[in-house]
């Protein structure tokens, strides 16, 4: 009983912090979902674009640039990184995963060049979370408000975009690129633009995270991809993925639920090093579940045929 009470108390105390973190990292989950679901383009660039956005934002904040332009700059360089990944795939016929790995590897060196060192402190620099009305600067509530508003604006814009002619073209390329090209759609433009947009969101998440935690680090993206996949699987299991609205909602719902589960595990006493193992096993289970369901469904049919 004491264990449950202690766990619950710790979990409730962590909710504001993990909620703020999950709303920021939802942008990374969104950056994973768009290539994966909309374009049928499995991509690993997010793991490099996330620290890229953070490093660019950190350097600009340290140089005295205002927080919002720093985020916009991070978004722009993230977009360029995604465009490069898509171009490598299209121009040189390199598999999407390998193209993402190449870009992610190169971005590590680029991030080091940008900062000039492996990490950079921006404590004391102004952030987007400083001027939220009725909140204290730096506290989780301010971060929840800013990240939530950013997420809401991005969600509404993307929902509108994917219902336009250009957005429909991006989805058509993901569904069947040959048929899309036959219909006069520019496959290169749709692919490069879609992957670039996804990486831009991942970089935006990195920029917001740097402003939230007060420092940038070239290793801040390690493991973010598997966490994002886990969050996406949870979100799709909760809200589904049959419509554009549900596909866009899944990253935000999944990120919030996933990081609350992580918080619960930590509150229950799970050692932090074991979280990666637990996350990997969870993603494996979610990916294997449809196959297991099909196997169970086909077993009675085979038995009926034998009879």
Coordinates of N, CA and C in Angstrom, one line a residue, residues 56-212:
X56 N 21.3 25.1 -33.7 CA 21.1 26.4 -34.3 C 20.4 27.4 -33.4
X57 N 19.4 27.0 -32.7 CA 18.7 27.9 -31.8 C 19.6 28.3 -30.7
X58 N 20.4 27.3 -30.1 CA 21.3 27.6 -29.0 C 22.3 28.7 -29.4
X59 N 22.9 28.5 -30.5 CA 23.9 29.5 -31.0 C 23.3 30.9 -31.2
X60 N 22.2 30.9 -31.8 CA 21.5 32.2 -32.0 C 21.1 32.9 -30.7
X61 N 20.6 32.1 -29.7 CA 20.2 32.7 -28.4 C 21.5 33.2 -27.7
X62 N 22.6 32.4 -27.8 CA 23.8 32.9 -27.1 C 24.3 34.1 -27.8
X63 N 24.0 34.3 -29.1 CA 24.5 35.5 -29.8 C 23.6 36.7 -29.6
X64 N 22.5 36.5 -28.8 CA 21.6 37.6 -28.6 C 20.4 37.8 -29.5
X65 N 20.1 36.8 -30.3 CA 19.0 36.8 -31.2 C 17.7 36.5 -30.4
X66 N 16.6 37.1 -30.8 CA 15.3 36.9 -30.1 C 14.9 35.4 -30.2
X67 N 14.1 34.9 -29.3 CA 13.7 33.5 -29.3 C 13.0 33.1 -30.5
X68 N 12.0 33.9 -30.9 CA 11.1 33.4 -32.0 C 11.9 33.4 -33.4
X69 N 12.7 34.4 -33.7 CA 13.5 34.2 -34.9 C 14.5 33.0 -34.8
X70 N 15.0 32.7 -33.6 CA 15.8 31.6 -33.5 C 15.1 30.3 -33.8
X71 N 13.8 30.2 -33.4 CA 13.0 29.0 -33.7 C 12.8 28.9 -35.2
X72 N 12.5 30.1 -35.9 CA 12.3 30.1 -37.3 C 13.5 29.7 -38.1
X73 N 14.7 30.1 -37.6 CA 16.0 29.7 -38.2 C 16.2 28.2 -38.1
X74 N 15.8 27.6 -36.9 CA 15.9 26.2 -36.7 C 15.0 25.4 -37.6
X75 N 13.8 26.0 -37.8 CA 12.8 25.3 -38.7 C 13.4 25.3 -40.1
X76 N 14.0 26.4 -40.6 CA 14.5 26.5 -41.9 C 15.6 25.5 -42.2
X77 N 16.6 25.4 -41.2 CA 17.7 24.5 -41.5 C 17.2 23.0 -41.4
X78 N 16.2 22.8 -40.5 CA 15.6 21.4 -40.5 C 15.0 21.1 -41.8
X79 N 14.3 22.1 -42.4 CA 13.7 21.8 -43.7 C 14.7 21.5 -44.8
X80 N 15.8 22.2 -44.8 CA 16.9 21.9 -45.7 C 17.5 20.5 -45.5
X81 N 17.6 20.1 -44.3 CA 18.1 18.7 -44.0 C 17.2 17.7 -44.6
X82 N 15.9 17.8 -44.4 CA 14.9 16.9 -44.9 C 14.9 16.9 -46.4
X83 N 15.1 18.1 -47.0 CA 15.1 18.1 -48.5 C 16.4 17.4 -49.0
X84 N 17.5 17.5 -48.3 CA 18.7 16.8 -48.7 C 18.5 15.3 -48.7
X85 N 17.9 14.8 -47.6 CA 17.6 13.4 -47.5 C 16.8 12.9 -48.7
X86 N 15.7 13.6 -49.0 CA 14.8 13.2 -50.1 C 15.6 13.3 -51.4
X87 N 16.4 14.3 -51.6 CA 17.1 14.4 -52.9 C 18.1 13.3 -53.0
X88 N 18.8 12.9 -51.9 CA 19.8 11.8 -52.0 C 19.0 10.5 -52.5
X89 N 17.8 10.3 -51.9 CA 17.1 9.1 -52.3 C 16.6 9.2 -53.7
X90 N 16.1 10.3 -54.2 CA 15.6 10.4 -55.5 C 16.7 10.4 -56.6
X91 N 17.7 11.2 -56.3 CA 18.7 11.4 -57.4 C 19.6 10.2 -57.5
X92 N 20.0 9.6 -56.4 CA 21.0 8.5 -56.4 C 20.4 7.1 -56.2
X93 N 19.1 7.1 -56.1 CA 18.3 5.8 -55.9 C 18.8 5.0 -54.7
X94 N 19.1 5.8 -53.6 CA 19.5 5.2 -52.4 C 18.3 5.0 -51.5
X95 N 18.2 3.8 -50.8 CA 17.0 3.5 -50.0 C 16.8 4.6 -49.0
X96 N 15.5 4.9 -48.7 CA 15.2 6.0 -47.8 C 15.8 5.9 -46.4
X97 N 15.9 4.7 -45.9 CA 16.5 4.5 -44.6 C 18.0 4.8 -44.6
X98 N 18.7 4.3 -45.7 CA 20.1 4.6 -45.8 C 20.4 6.1 -46.0
X99 N 19.5 6.7 -46.8 CA 19.6 8.2 -47.1 C 19.5 8.9 -45.7
X100 N 18.6 8.5 -44.9 CA 18.4 9.1 -43.6 C 19.6 8.9 -42.7
X101 N 20.1 7.7 -42.7 CA 21.3 7.4 -41.9 C 22.5 8.3 -42.3
X102 N 22.7 8.4 -43.7 CA 23.8 9.2 -44.2 C 23.6 10.7 -43.7
X103 N 22.4 11.2 -43.8 CA 22.1 12.6 -43.4 C 22.3 12.8 -41.9
X104 N 21.8 11.8 -41.2 CA 21.9 11.9 -39.7 C 23.4 11.9 -39.3
X105 N 24.2 11.1 -39.9 CA 25.6 11.0 -39.6 C 26.3 12.3 -40.0
X106 N 26.0 12.8 -41.1 CA 26.7 14.1 -41.5 C 26.2 15.3 -40.6
X107 N 25.0 15.2 -40.2 CA 24.5 16.3 -39.3 C 25.2 16.4 -38.0
X108 N 25.7 15.2 -37.5 CA 26.5 15.2 -36.3 C 27.7 16.2 -36.4
X109 N 28.4 16.0 -37.5 CA 29.6 16.9 -37.7 C 29.2 18.3 -37.9
X110 N 28.1 18.5 -38.6 CA 27.6 19.9 -38.9 C 27.2 20.5 -37.6
X111 N 26.5 19.8 -36.7 CA 26.1 20.4 -35.4 C 27.4 20.8 -34.6
X112 N 28.4 20.0 -34.6 CA 29.6 20.3 -33.9 C 30.3 21.6 -34.5
X113 N 30.2 21.7 -35.8 CA 30.7 22.9 -36.5 C 29.9 24.1 -36.1
X114 N 28.6 24.0 -36.0 CA 27.7 25.1 -35.7 C 28.0 25.7 -34.3
X115 N 28.2 24.7 -33.4 CA 28.4 25.2 -32.0 C 29.8 25.4 -31.6
X116 N 30.7 24.7 -32.3 CA 32.2 24.8 -32.0 C 32.6 23.9 -30.9
X117 N 31.6 23.3 -30.2 CA 31.9 22.3 -29.1 C 30.7 21.4 -29.0
X118 N 30.8 20.4 -28.1 CA 29.7 19.4 -28.0 C 28.5 19.9 -27.3
X119 N 28.6 20.9 -26.4 CA 27.4 21.4 -25.8 C 27.5 22.9 -25.5
X120 N 26.4 23.6 -25.3 CA 26.4 25.0 -25.2 C 25.3 25.4 -24.2
X121 N 25.6 26.2 -23.2 CA 24.6 26.6 -22.2 C 24.0 27.9 -22.7
X122 N 22.7 28.0 -22.5 CA 22.0 29.3 -22.9 C 21.1 29.7 -21.7
X123 N 21.6 29.3 -20.5 CA 20.9 29.8 -19.3 C 21.0 31.3 -19.2
X124 N 19.9 32.0 -18.9 CA 19.9 33.4 -18.8 C 19.5 34.1 -20.1
X125 N 19.5 33.4 -21.2 CA 19.0 33.9 -22.4 C 17.5 34.0 -22.4
X126 N 16.9 35.0 -23.1 CA 15.4 35.0 -23.2 C 14.9 33.8 -23.9
X127 N 13.7 33.4 -23.6 CA 13.0 32.2 -24.2 C 11.6 32.6 -24.5
X128 N 10.9 31.8 -25.3 CA 9.5 31.9 -25.6 C 8.6 31.7 -24.4
X129 N 9.2 31.1 -23.3 CA 8.4 30.8 -22.2 C 8.4 31.9 -21.1
X130 N 9.1 33.0 -21.4 CA 9.3 34.0 -20.3 C 8.1 35.0 -20.1
X131 N 7.4 35.2 -21.2 CA 6.4 36.2 -21.1 C 4.9 35.7 -21.3
X132 N 4.7 34.5 -20.7 CA 3.3 34.0 -20.7 C 2.5 34.6 -19.6
X133 N 1.4 35.2 -19.9 CA 0.6 35.9 -18.8 C 0.2 34.9 -17.7
X134 N 0.2 35.4 -16.5 CA -0.3 34.7 -15.3 C 0.5 33.4 -15.0
X135 N 1.7 33.3 -15.5 CA 2.6 32.2 -15.2 C 4.0 32.7 -14.8
X136 N 4.7 31.9 -14.2 CA 6.1 32.2 -13.8 C 7.0 31.7 -14.9
X137 N 8.0 32.5 -15.3 CA 8.9 32.2 -16.4 C 9.7 30.9 -16.0
X138 N 9.8 30.0 -16.9 CA 10.6 28.8 -16.7 C 9.8 27.7 -16.0
X139 N 8.6 27.9 -15.5 CA 7.8 26.9 -14.9 C 7.1 26.0 -15.9
X140 N 6.7 24.8 -15.5 CA 6.1 23.9 -16.5 C 4.8 24.5 -17.2
X141 N 4.0 25.3 -16.4 CA 2.8 25.8 -16.9 C 3.0 26.7 -18.1
X142 N 4.0 27.5 -18.0 CA 4.4 28.4 -19.1 C 4.8 27.6 -20.4
X143 N 5.6 26.5 -20.1 CA 6.0 25.7 -21.3 C 4.8 24.9 -21.9
X144 N 3.9 24.5 -21.0 CA 2.7 23.8 -21.5 C 1.9 24.7 -22.4
X145 N 1.7 26.0 -22.0 CA 0.9 26.9 -22.7 C 1.5 27.2 -24.1
X146 N 2.8 27.5 -24.1 CA 3.5 27.9 -25.4 C 3.6 26.7 -26.3
X147 N 4.0 25.5 -25.8 CA 4.1 24.3 -26.7 C 2.7 23.9 -27.1
X148 N 1.7 24.0 -26.3 CA 0.3 23.7 -26.7 C -0.2 24.6 -27.8
X149 N 0.1 25.9 -27.6 CA -0.4 26.8 -28.7 C 0.3 26.6 -30.0
X150 N 1.6 26.3 -29.9 CA 2.4 26.0 -31.1 C 1.8 24.7 -31.8
X151 N 1.6 23.7 -31.0 CA 1.0 22.5 -31.5 C -0.3 22.6 -32.1
X152 N -1.2 23.5 -31.5 CA -2.5 23.7 -32.0 C -2.5 24.4 -33.4
X153 N -1.6 25.4 -33.5 CA -1.5 26.1 -34.7 C -1.0 25.2 -35.8
X154 N 0.0 24.4 -35.5 CA 0.6 23.5 -36.5 C -0.4 22.4 -36.9
X155 N -1.2 21.9 -36.0 CA -2.2 20.9 -36.3 C -3.3 21.5 -37.2
X156 N -3.8 22.7 -36.9 CA -4.8 23.3 -37.8 C -4.3 23.6 -39.2
X157 N -3.0 24.1 -39.3 CA -2.4 24.4 -40.6 C -2.2 23.2 -41.4
X158 N -1.8 22.1 -40.8 CA -1.5 20.8 -41.5 C -2.9 20.2 -41.9
X159 N -3.9 20.3 -41.1 CA -5.2 19.7 -41.4 C -5.7 20.5 -42.6
X160 N -5.5 21.8 -42.7 CA -6.0 22.5 -43.8 C -5.1 22.2 -45.1
X161 N -3.8 22.1 -44.9 CA -2.9 21.9 -46.0 C -3.2 20.6 -46.7
X162 N -3.4 19.5 -45.9 CA -3.6 18.2 -46.5 C -4.9 18.0 -47.2
X163 N -5.8 19.0 -47.1 CA -7.1 19.0 -47.8 C -7.0 19.9 -49.0
X164 N -5.9 20.6 -49.3 CA -5.7 21.4 -50.5 C -5.2 20.5 -51.6
X165 N -5.1 21.1 -52.8 CA -4.6 20.3 -54.0 C -3.2 19.8 -53.8
X166 N -2.3 20.7 -53.2 CA -0.9 20.3 -53.0 C -0.8 19.2 -51.9
X167 N -1.6 19.4 -50.9 CA -1.6 18.4 -49.8 C -2.1 17.0 -50.3
X168 N -3.1 17.0 -51.1 CA -3.6 15.8 -51.7 C -2.6 15.2 -52.6
X169 N -1.8 16.0 -53.3 CA -0.8 15.5 -54.2 C 0.3 14.8 -53.4
X170 N 0.7 15.3 -52.2 CA 1.7 14.7 -51.4 C 1.2 13.3 -50.9
X171 N -0.1 13.2 -50.5 CA -0.7 12.0 -50.1 C -0.8 11.0 -51.3
X172 N -1.1 11.5 -52.4 CA -1.1 10.6 -53.6 C 0.2 10.0 -54.0
X173 N 1.3 10.8 -53.8 CA 2.6 10.3 -54.1 C 3.0 9.2 -53.1
X174 N 2.5 9.4 -51.8 CA 2.8 8.3 -50.9 C 2.0 7.1 -51.1
X175 N 0.8 7.2 -51.7 CA -0.1 6.1 -51.9 C 0.4 5.3 -53.1
X176 N 0.7 6.0 -54.2 CA 1.2 5.3 -55.5 C 1.9 6.3 -56.3
X177 N 3.2 6.4 -56.2 CA 4.0 7.4 -57.0 C 3.9 7.3 -58.5
X178 N 3.8 6.1 -59.0 CA 3.6 5.9 -60.4 C 2.3 6.5 -60.9
X179 N 1.2 6.1 -60.2 CA -0.1 6.7 -60.6 C -0.1 8.2 -60.5
X180 N 0.5 8.7 -59.4 CA 0.5 10.2 -59.2 C 1.3 10.9 -60.3
X181 N 2.4 10.3 -60.7 CA 3.1 10.9 -61.9 C 2.3 10.8 -63.1
X182 N 1.6 9.7 -63.3 CA 0.7 9.6 -64.5 C -0.4 10.7 -64.5
X183 N -0.8 11.1 -63.3 CA -1.8 12.2 -63.2 C -1.2 13.6 -63.3
X184 N 0.1 13.7 -63.6 CA 0.7 15.0 -63.7 C 1.3 15.6 -62.5
X185 N 1.4 14.8 -61.4 CA 1.9 15.3 -60.1 C 3.4 15.2 -60.2
X186 N 4.1 16.3 -59.7 CA 5.5 16.3 -59.7 C 6.0 15.5 -58.4
X187 N 6.4 14.3 -58.6 CA 6.8 13.4 -57.5 C 8.0 13.9 -56.8
X188 N 8.9 14.5 -57.5 CA 10.1 15.0 -56.8 C 9.8 16.2 -55.9
X189 N 9.0 17.1 -56.4 CA 8.6 18.2 -55.5 C 7.8 17.8 -54.3
X190 N 6.8 16.9 -54.5 CA 6.0 16.4 -53.4 C 6.9 15.7 -52.3
X191 N 7.8 14.9 -52.8 CA 8.6 14.1 -51.9 C 9.6 15.0 -51.1
X192 N 10.3 15.8 -51.9 CA 11.3 16.7 -51.2 C 10.6 17.7 -50.3
X193 N 9.5 18.2 -50.7 CA 8.7 19.2 -49.8 C 8.2 18.5 -48.6
X194 N 7.6 17.3 -48.8 CA 7.0 16.6 -47.6 C 8.1 16.2 -46.6
X195 N 9.2 15.6 -47.1 CA 10.2 15.2 -46.1 C 10.9 16.4 -45.5
X196 N 11.1 17.5 -46.3 CA 11.6 18.7 -45.7 C 10.7 19.3 -44.6
X197 N 9.4 19.3 -44.9 CA 8.5 19.8 -43.9 C 8.5 18.9 -42.6
X198 N 8.6 17.6 -42.7 CA 8.7 16.8 -41.6 C 10.0 17.1 -40.7
X199 N 11.1 17.2 -41.4 CA 12.3 17.5 -40.7 C 12.3 18.9 -40.0
X200 N 11.6 19.8 -40.7 CA 11.4 21.2 -40.1 C 10.7 21.1 -38.8
X201 N 9.7 20.2 -38.7 CA 9.0 20.1 -37.4 C 9.9 19.5 -36.3
X202 N 10.7 18.5 -36.7 CA 11.6 17.9 -35.8 C 12.6 18.9 -35.3
X203 N 13.1 19.7 -36.2 CA 14.1 20.8 -35.8 C 13.4 21.8 -34.9
X204 N 12.1 22.1 -35.1 CA 11.4 23.0 -34.3 C 11.3 22.5 -32.9
X205 N 11.0 21.2 -32.8 CA 11.0 20.5 -31.4 C 12.3 20.7 -30.7
X206 N 13.4 20.5 -31.5 CA 14.8 20.7 -30.9 C 15.0 22.1 -30.4
X207 N 14.5 23.1 -31.1 CA 14.7 24.5 -30.7 C 13.9 24.8 -29.5
X208 N 12.7 24.3 -29.4 CA 11.8 24.5 -28.2 C 12.4 23.8 -27.0
X209 N 13.0 22.6 -27.2 CA 13.6 21.8 -26.1 C 14.8 22.6 -25.6
X210 N 15.6 23.1 -26.4 CA 16.8 23.9 -26.0 C 16.4 25.1 -25.1
X211 N 15.3 25.8 -25.5 CA 14.8 26.9 -24.7 C 14.2 26.4 -23.4
X212 N 13.7 25.2 -23.4 CA 13.1 24.7 -22.2 C 14.1 24.2 -21.2

